Coordinates of C-alpha atoms in Angstrom, one line a residue:
X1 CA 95.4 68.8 88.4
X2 CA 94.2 72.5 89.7
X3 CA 97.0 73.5 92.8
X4 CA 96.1 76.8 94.6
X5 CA 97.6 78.5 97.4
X6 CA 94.5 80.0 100.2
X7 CA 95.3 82.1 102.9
X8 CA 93.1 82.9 105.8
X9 CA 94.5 86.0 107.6
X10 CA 92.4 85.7 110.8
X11 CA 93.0 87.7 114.0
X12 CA 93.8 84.9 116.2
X13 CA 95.5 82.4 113.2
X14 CA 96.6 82.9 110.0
X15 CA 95.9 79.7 108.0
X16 CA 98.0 78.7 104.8
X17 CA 96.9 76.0 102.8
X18 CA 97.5 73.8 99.6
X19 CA 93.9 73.2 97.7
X20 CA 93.9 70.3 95.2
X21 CA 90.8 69.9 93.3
X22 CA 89.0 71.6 95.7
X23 CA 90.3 69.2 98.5
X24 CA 92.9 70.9 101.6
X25 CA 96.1 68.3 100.9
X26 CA 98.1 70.9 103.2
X27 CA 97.3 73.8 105.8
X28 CA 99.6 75.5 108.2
X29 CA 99.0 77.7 111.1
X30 CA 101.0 80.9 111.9
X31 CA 100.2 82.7 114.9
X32 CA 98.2 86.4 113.7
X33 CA 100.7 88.6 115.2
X34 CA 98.2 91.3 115.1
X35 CA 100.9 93.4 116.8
X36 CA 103.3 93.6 114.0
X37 CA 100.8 94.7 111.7
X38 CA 100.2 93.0 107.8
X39 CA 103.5 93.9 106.0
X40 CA 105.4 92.4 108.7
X41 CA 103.1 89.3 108.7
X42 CA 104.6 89.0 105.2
X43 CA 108.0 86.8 105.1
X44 CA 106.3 84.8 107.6
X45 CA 103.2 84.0 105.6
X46 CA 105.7 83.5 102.0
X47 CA 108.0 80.9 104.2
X48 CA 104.7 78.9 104.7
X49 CA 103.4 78.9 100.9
X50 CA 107.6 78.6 99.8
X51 CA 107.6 75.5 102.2
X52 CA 104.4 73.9 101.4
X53 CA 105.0 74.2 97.6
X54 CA 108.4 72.4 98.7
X55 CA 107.0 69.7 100.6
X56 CA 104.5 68.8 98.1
X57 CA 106.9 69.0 94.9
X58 CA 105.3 71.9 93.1
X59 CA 106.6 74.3 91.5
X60 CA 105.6 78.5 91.0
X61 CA 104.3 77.4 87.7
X62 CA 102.6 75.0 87.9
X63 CA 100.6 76.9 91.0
X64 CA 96.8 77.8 89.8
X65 CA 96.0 80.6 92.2
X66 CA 96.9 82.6 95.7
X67 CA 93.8 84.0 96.9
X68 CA 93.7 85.6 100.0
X69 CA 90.7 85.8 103.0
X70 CA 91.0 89.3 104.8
X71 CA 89.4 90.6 108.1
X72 CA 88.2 94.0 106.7
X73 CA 86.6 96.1 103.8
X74 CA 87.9 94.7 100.3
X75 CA 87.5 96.1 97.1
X76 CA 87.5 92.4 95.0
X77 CA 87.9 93.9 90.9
X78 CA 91.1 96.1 92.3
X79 CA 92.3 93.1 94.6
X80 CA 92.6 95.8 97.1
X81 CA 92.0 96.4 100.9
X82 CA 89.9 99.3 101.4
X83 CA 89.4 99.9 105.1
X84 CA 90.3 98.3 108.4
X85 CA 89.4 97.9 111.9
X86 CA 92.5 97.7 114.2
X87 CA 93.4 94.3 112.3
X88 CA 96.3 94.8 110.0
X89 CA 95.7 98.7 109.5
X90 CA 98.8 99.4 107.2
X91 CA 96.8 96.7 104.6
X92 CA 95.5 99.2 103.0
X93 CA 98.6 101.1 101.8
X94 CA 100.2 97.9 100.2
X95 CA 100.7 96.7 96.8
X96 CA 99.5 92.5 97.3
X97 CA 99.4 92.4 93.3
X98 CA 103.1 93.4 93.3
X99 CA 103.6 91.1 96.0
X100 CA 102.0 87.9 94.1
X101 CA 103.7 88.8 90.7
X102 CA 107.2 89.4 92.1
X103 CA 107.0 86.0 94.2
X104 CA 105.1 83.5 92.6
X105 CA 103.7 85.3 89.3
X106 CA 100.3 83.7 89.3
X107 CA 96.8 84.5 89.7
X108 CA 95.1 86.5 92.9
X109 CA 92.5 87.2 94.3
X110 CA 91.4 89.0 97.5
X111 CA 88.0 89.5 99.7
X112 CA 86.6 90.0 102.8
X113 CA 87.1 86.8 105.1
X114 CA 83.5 85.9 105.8
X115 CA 82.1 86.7 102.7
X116 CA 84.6 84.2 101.6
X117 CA 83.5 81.6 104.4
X118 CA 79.9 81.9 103.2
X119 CA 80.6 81.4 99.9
X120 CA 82.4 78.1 100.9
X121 CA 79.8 76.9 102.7
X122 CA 77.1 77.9 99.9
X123 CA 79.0 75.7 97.3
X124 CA 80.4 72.9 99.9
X125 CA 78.8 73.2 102.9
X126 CA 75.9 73.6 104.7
X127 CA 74.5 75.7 102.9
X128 CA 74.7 73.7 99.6
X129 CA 71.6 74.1 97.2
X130 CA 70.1 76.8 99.4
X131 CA 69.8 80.6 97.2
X132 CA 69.3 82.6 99.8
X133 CA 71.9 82.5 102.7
X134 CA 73.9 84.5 106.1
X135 CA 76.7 83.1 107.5
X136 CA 78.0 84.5 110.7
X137 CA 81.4 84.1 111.5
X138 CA 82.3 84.3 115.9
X139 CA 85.8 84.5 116.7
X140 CA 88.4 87.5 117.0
X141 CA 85.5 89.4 115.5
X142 CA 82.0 89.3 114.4
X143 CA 82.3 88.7 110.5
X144 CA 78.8 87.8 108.1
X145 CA 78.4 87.3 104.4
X146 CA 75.2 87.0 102.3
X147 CA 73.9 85.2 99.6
X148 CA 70.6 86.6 98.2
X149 CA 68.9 84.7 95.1
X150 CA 71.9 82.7 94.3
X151 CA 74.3 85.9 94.2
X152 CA 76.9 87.0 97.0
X153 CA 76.1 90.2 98.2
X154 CA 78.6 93.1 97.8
X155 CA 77.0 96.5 97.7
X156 CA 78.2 100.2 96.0
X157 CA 81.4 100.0 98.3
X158 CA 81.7 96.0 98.8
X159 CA 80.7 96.4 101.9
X160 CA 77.1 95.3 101.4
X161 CA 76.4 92.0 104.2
X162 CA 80.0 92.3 105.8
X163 CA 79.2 94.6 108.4
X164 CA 77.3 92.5 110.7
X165 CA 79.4 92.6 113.5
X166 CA 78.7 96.0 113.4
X167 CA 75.1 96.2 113.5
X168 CA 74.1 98.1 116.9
X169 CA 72.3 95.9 119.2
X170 CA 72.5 98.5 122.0
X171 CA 73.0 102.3 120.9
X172 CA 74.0 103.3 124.7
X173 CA 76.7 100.1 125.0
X174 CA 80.0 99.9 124.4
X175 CA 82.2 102.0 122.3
X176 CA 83.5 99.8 119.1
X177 CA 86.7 100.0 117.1
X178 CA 84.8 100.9 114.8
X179 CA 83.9 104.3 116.5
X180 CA 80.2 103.0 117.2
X181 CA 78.6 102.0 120.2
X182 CA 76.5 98.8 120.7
X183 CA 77.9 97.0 117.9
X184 CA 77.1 93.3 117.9
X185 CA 81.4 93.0 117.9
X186 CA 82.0 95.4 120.9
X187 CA 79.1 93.7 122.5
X188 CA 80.0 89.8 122.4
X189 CA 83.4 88.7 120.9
X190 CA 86.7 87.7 121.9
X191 CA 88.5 90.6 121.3
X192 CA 86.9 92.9 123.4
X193 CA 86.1 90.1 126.1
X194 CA 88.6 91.1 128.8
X195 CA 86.6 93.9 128.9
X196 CA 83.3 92.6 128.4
X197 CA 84.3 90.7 131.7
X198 CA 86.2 93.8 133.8
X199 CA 83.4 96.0 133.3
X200 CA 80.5 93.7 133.9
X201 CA 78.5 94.5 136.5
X202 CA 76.8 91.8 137.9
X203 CA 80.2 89.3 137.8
X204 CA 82.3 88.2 140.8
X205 CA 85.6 89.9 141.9
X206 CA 87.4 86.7 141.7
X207 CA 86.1 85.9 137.9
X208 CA 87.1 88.8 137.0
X209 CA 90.8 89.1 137.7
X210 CA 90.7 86.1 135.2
X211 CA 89.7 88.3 132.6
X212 CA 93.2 88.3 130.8
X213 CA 93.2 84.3 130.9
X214 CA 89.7 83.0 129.7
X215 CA 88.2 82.7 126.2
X216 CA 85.1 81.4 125.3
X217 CA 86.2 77.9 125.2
X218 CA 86.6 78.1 128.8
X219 CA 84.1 80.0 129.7
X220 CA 81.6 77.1 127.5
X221 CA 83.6 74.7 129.7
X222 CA 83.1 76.4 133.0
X223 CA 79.6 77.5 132.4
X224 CA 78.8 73.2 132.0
X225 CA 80.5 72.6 135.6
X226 CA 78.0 75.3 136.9
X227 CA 80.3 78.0 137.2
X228 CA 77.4 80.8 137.8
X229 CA 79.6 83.4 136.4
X230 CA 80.6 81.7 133.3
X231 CA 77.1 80.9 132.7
X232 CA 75.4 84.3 133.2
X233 CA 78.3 85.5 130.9
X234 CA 77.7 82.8 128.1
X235 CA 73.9 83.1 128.7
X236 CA 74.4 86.9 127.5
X237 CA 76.5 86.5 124.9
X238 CA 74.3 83.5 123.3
X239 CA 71.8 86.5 123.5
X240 CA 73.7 89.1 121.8
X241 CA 74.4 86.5 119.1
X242 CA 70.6 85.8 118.8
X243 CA 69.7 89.2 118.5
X244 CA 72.2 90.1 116.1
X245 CA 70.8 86.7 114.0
X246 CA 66.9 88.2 114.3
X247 CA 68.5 91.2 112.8
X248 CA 69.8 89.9 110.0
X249 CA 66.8 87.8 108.9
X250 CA 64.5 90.6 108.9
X251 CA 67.2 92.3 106.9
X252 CA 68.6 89.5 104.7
X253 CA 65.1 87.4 104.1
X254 CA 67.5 84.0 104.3
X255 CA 66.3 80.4 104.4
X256 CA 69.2 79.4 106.4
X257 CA 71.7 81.4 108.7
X258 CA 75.2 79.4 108.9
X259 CA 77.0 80.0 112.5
X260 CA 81.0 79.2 111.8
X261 CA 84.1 79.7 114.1
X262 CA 86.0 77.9 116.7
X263 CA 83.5 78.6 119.2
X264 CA 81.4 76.4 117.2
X265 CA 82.9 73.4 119.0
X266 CA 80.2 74.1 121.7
X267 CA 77.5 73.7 119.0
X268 CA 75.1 71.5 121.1
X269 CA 74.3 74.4 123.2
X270 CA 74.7 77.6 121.0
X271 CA 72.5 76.5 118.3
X272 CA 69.4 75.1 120.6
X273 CA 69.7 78.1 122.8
X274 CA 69.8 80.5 119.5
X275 CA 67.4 78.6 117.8
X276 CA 65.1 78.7 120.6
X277 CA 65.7 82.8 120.2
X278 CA 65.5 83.1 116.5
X279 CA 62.1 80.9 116.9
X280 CA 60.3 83.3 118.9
X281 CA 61.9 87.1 118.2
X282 CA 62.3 86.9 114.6
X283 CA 59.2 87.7 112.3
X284 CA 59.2 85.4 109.5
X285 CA 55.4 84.2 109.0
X286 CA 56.2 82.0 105.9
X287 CA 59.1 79.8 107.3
X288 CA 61.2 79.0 109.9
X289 CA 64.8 80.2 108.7
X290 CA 67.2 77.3 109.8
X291 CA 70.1 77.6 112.3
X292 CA 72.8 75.4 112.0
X293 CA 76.4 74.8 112.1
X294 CA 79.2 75.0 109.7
X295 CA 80.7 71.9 108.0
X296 CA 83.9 73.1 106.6
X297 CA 85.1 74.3 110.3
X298 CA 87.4 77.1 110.3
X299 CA 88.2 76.4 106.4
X300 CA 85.2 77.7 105.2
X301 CA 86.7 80.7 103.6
X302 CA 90.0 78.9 102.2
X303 CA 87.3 76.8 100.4
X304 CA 85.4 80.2 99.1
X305 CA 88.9 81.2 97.8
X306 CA 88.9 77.9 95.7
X307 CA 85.8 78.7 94.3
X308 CA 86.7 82.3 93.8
X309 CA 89.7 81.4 91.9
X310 CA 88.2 79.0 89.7
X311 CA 85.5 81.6 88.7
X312 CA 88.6 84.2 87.8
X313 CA 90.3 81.6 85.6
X314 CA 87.0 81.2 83.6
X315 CA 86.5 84.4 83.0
X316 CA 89.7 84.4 81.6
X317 CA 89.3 82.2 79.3
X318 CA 85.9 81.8 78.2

């Protein structure tokens, strides 16, 4: 019996769950807090893993793993966040090893969040069997993660296929958190989408004093009772997403691109209109790279932590 502990520390939701064999018995969800920053998030996200260990009669020893999914650069082999992007800045300065050992004294590991969800989806998802593989993540933020030749990408500074949020779509657009302009993030996601909306210029008055108010599930929703605004706005950020997607098969050579996030739930018109995109901008003469949805849902990357804890325990012991 193999218990581990995965945390997804999204900017929206923080997800805590109870793996079993591979299976979620358990998940709570804790709202991000972005405000209060990562150290504060802390007690909060302990009483959630104290009281599911409770509920489910398990004790700190008898606990496999904690692995944790984060929203920025991570350094893996130091279990270490390395930079940030206005999403839990004070990360970086804090001891999560400590933390584990003093609470739970068990096994950890850290990564970035959508290398993470790719990596679930490569080994129990839609992407199972493929070797060659970009998942892109649409939610808070813009996240990706690559698989090339049966090997997750990383790079000299683990930062290798994690930055496609911020791959500039328009260099004279809008300024990113990142300190860019253009990026695919700035561009189309929901954090900056009160502004995306204010500073539009072909929008109505009236839709935009909603801008505080609406999301992308209503805009989907509004944009399917013929709301002109909504559409023209979902119709351009469906673009954005396309040619951030062209991008990253002429860069990443994948046989299938994986689209995952709660936005996803509108799947039966972003991955047509995308596909119909990628079919026609993207220069692959051999094959048609495949678009399609996620099938783990939003627990794509507490899955990848399951995997990436099983792979530490092995190389502890063989």
């Amino acid at each position: 019996m193999e218990n581990i502990i995965a945390i997804d520390l999204g900017g929206t939701v923080v997800k805590v769950g109870l793996l079993r064999n591979g299976e979620i018995i358990e998940c709570m969800h804790l709202n991000s807090r972005l405000s209060i920053g990562f150290i504060s998030n802390l007690p909060r996200i302990k009483e959630a893993i104290d009281s599911i260990l409770f509920r489910q009669h398990i004790e700190p020893a008898q606990l496999d793993g904690i692995g944790l999914a984060f929203p920025g650069l991570v350094d893996p082999n130091k279990r270490k966040v390395i930079s940030t992007n206005e999403k839990y800045d004070d990360a970086c300065e804090y001891d999560l090893n400590a933390w584990i050992k003093q609470n739970w004294n068990v096994p950890f590991c850290i990564d970035n969040d959508a290398r993470l969800a790719v990596l679930g989806e490569w080994r129990q998802g839609a992407a199972r069997g493929k070797r060659n593989v970009v998942m892109m993540t649409i939610g808070t933020g813009i996240g990706t993660g690559v698989i090339i030749d049966g090997n997750v990408l990383y790079g000299q500074h683990y930062q290798a296929g994690s930055l496609g949020g911020h791959f500039v779509i328009d260099y004279k657009g809008r300024s990113c958190t990142c300190g860019n302009k253009g990026c695919v993030e700035a561009m189309a996601s929901s954090f900056f989408l009160p502004v995306i909306i204010r500073e539009h210029p072909q929008l109505s008055d009236s839709f935009k004093q909603l801008a505080d108010r609406i999301d992308f599930r209503k805009i989907f929703g509004m944009a399917a009772a013929g709301d002109k605004d909504a559409l023209l706005l979902r119709n351009e950020c469906m673009d954005i997403w396309s040619a951030a997607i062209v991008t990253y098969i002429h860069a990443y050579d994948p046989e299938i691109v994986v689209l995952g996030g709660g936005i996803m739930n509108s799947a039966d018109v972003i991955i047509p209109y995308i596909k119909e995109r990628v079919d026609r901008y993207a220069w692959c003469p051999s094959s048609e790279v495949q678009i399609v949805t996620a099938q783990l849902s939003e627990n794509a990357a507490l899955h990848g932590l399951c995997y990436c804890l099983n792979q530490k325990k092995k190389l502890l012991y063989d």
